[in-house]
PDB file of C-alpha atoms and ligand atoms in Angstrom:
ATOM      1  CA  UNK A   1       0.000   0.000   0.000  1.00 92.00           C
ATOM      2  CA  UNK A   2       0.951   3.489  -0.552  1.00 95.00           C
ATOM      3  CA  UNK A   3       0.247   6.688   1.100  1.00 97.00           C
ATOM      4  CA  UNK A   4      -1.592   9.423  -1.371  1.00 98.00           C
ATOM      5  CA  UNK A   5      -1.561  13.095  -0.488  1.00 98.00           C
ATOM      6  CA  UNK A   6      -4.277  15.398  -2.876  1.00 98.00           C
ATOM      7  CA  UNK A   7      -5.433  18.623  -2.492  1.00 98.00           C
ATOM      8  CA  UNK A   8      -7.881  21.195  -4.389  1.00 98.00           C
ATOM      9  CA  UNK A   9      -5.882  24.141  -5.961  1.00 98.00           C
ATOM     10  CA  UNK A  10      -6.314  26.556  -3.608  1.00 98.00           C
ATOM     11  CA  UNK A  11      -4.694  24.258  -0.752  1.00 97.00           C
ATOM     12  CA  UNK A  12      -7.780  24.687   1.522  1.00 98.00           C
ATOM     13  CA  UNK A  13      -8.784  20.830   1.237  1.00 98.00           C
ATOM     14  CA  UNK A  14      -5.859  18.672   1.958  1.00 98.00           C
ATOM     15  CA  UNK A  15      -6.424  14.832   1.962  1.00 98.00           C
ATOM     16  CA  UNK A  16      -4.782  11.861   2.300  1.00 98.00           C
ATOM     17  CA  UNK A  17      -5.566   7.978   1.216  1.00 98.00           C
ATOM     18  CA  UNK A  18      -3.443   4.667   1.415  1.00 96.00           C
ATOM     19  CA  UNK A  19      -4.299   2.894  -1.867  1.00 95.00           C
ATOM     20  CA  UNK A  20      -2.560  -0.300  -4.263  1.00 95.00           C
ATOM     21  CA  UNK A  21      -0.294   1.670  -6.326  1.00 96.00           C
ATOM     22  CA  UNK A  22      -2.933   3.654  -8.801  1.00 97.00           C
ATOM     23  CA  UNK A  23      -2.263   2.411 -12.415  1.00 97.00           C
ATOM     24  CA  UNK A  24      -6.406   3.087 -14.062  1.00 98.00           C
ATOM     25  CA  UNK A  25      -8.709   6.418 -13.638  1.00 97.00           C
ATOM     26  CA  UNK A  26     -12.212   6.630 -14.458  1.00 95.00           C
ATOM     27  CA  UNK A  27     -13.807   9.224 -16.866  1.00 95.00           C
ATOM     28  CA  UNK A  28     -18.000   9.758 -16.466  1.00 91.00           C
ATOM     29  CA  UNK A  29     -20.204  10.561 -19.476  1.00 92.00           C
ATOM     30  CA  UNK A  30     -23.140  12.175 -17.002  1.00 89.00           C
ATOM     31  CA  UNK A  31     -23.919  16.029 -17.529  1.00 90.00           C
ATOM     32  CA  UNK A  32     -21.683  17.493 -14.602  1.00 90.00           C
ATOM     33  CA  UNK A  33     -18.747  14.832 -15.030  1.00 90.00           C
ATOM     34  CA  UNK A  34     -18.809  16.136 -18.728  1.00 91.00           C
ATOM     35  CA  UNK A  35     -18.236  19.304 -18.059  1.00 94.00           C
ATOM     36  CA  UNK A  36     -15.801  18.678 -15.074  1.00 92.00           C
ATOM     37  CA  UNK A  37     -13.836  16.413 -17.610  1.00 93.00           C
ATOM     38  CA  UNK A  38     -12.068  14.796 -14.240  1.00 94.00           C
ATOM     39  CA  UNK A  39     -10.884  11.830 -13.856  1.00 97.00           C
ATOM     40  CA  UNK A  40     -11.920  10.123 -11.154  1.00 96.00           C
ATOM     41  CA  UNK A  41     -10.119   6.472  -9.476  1.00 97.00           C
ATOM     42  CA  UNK A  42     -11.888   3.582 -10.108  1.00 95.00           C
ATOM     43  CA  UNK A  43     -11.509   2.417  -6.793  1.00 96.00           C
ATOM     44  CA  UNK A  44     -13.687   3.963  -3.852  1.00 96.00           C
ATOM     45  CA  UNK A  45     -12.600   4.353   0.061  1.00 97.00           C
ATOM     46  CA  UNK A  46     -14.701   4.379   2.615  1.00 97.00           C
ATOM     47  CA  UNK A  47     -14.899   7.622   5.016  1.00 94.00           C
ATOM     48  CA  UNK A  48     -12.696   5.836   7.447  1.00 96.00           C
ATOM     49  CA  UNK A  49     -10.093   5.477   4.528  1.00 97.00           C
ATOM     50  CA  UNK A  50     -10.286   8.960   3.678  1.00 97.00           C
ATOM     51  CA  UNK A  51      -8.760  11.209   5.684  1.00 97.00           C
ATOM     52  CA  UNK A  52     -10.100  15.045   5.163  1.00 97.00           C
ATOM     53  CA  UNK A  53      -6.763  16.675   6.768  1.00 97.00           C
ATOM     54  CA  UNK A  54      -7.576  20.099   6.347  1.00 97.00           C
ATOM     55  CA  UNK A  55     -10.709  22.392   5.123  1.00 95.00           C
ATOM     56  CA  UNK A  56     -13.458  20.651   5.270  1.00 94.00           C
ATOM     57  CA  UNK A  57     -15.322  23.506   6.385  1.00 96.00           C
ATOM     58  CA  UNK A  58     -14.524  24.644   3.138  1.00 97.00           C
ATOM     59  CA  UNK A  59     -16.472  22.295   1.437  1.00 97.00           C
ATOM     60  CA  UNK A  60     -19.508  22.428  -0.889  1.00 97.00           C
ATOM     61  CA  UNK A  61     -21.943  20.432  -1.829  1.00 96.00           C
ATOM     62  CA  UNK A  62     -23.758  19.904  -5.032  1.00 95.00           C
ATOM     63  CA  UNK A  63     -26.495  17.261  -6.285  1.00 94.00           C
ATOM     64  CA  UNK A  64     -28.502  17.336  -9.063  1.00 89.00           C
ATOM     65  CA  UNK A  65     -30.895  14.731 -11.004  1.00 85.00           C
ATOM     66  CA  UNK A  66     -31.308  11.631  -8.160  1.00 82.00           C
ATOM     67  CA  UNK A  67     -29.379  13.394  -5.959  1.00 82.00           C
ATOM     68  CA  UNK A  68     -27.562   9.991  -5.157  1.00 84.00           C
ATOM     69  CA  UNK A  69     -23.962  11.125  -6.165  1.00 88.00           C
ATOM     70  CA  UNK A  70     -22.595  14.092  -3.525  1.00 94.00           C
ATOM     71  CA  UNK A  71     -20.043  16.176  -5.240  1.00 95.00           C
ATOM     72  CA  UNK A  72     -17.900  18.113  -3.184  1.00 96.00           C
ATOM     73  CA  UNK A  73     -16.319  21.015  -3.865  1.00 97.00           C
ATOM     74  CA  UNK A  74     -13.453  23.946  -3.061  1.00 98.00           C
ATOM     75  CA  UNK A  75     -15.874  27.405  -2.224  1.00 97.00           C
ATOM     76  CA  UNK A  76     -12.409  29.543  -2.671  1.00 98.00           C
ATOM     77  CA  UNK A  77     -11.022  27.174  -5.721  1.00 98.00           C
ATOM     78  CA  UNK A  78     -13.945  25.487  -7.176  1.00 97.00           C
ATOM     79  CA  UNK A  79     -12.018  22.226  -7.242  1.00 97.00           C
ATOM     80  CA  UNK A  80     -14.149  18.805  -6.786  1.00 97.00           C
ATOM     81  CA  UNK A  81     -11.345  16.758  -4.635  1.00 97.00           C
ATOM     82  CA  UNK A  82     -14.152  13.869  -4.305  1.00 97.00           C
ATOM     83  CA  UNK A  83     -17.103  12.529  -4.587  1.00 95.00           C
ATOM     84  CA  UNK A  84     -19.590  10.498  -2.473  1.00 95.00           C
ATOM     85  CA  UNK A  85     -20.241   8.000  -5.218  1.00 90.00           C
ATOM     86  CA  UNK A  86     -23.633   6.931  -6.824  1.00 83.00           C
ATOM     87  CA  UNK A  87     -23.569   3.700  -6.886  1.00 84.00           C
ATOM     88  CA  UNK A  88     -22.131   2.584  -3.170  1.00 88.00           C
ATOM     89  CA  UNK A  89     -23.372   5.080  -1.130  1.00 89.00           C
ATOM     90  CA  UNK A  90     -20.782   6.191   1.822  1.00 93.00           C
ATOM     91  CA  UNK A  91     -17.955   5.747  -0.536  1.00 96.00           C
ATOM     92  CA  UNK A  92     -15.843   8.257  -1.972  1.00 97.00           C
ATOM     93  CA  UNK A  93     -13.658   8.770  -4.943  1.00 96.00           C
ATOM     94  CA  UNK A  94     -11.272  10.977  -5.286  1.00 97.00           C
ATOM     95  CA  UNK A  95     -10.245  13.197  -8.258  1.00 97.00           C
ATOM     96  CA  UNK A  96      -7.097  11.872  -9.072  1.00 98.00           C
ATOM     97  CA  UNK A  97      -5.965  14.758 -10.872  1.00 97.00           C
ATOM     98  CA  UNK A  98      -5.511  16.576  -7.473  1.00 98.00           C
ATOM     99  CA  UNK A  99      -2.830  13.937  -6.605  1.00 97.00           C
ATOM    100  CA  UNK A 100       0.574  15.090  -7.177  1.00 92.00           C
ATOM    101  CA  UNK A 101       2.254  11.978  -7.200  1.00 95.00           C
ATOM    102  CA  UNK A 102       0.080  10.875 -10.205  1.00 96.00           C
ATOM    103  CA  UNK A 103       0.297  11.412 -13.640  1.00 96.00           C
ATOM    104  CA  UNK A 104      -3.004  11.479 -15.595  1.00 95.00           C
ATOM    105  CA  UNK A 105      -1.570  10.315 -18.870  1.00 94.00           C
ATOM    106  CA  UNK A 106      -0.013   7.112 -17.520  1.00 95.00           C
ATOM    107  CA  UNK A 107      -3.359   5.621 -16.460  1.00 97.00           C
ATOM    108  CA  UNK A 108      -5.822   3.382 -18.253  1.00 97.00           C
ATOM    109  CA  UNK A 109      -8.481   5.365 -18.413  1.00 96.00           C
ATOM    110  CA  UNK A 110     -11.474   3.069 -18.316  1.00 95.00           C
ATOM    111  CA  UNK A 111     -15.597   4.896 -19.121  1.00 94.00           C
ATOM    112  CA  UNK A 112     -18.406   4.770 -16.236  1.00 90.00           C
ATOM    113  CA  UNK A 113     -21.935   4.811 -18.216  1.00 89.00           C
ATOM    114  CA  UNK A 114     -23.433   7.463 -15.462  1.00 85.00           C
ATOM    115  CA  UNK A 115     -25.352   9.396 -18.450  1.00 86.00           C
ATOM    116  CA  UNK A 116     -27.615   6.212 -18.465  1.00 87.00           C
ATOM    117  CA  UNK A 117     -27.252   5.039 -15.061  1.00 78.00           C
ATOM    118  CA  UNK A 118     -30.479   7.505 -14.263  1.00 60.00           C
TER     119      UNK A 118
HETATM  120 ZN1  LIG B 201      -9.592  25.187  -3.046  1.00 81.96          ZN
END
């Protein structure tokens, strides 16, 4: 296991996971992932696994549509470090373009059908 360290832009949210070294990233067709064009992990932690180290009083939420999937986001940066994801509820994943020690380009970027998972 390695230890990840990620953060929004702005610094505010700082966060920490231990993770398998993190080869594949996940991109979403749904209307907000779209426009967000993140990639996402492909794995999910649980809140236990996911330690918020700093500024999570500087978190936002948005929902839209079912209202299943919690985006979070930076209010200074506008960053979305994670997500509470749809499909297993009280599991996160994390934007793993907010990870320094990853490279987006190395990963196999696999395609999560959310645009007709409503
Ligand atoms: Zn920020």
């Amino acid at each position: 296991m390695k230890k990840y360290q990620g953060s929004c832009h702005c610094g505010a949210v700082l966060f920490t996971f231990q993770s398998d070294s993190v080869n594949t990233g996940m991109r979403c067709n749904c209307s907000f992932c779209k426009r967000k064009g993140a990639v996402m992990s492909t794995f999910t932690l649980t809140s236990e696994e996911l330690n918020i180290d700093a500024g999570q009083g500087a978190l936002e939420l948005y929902q839209f549509d079912s209202k299943l999937a919690k985006h979070y986001f930076c209010r200074t940066c506008g960053i979305n470090p994670f997500l509470e994801s749809m499909t297993k509820p009280g599991n996160f994943r994390v934007n793993l373009g907010c990870i320094d020690a990853i490279e987006l380009d190395q990963l196999e970027l696999k395609l999560f059908d959310g645009k007709n998972l409503l």
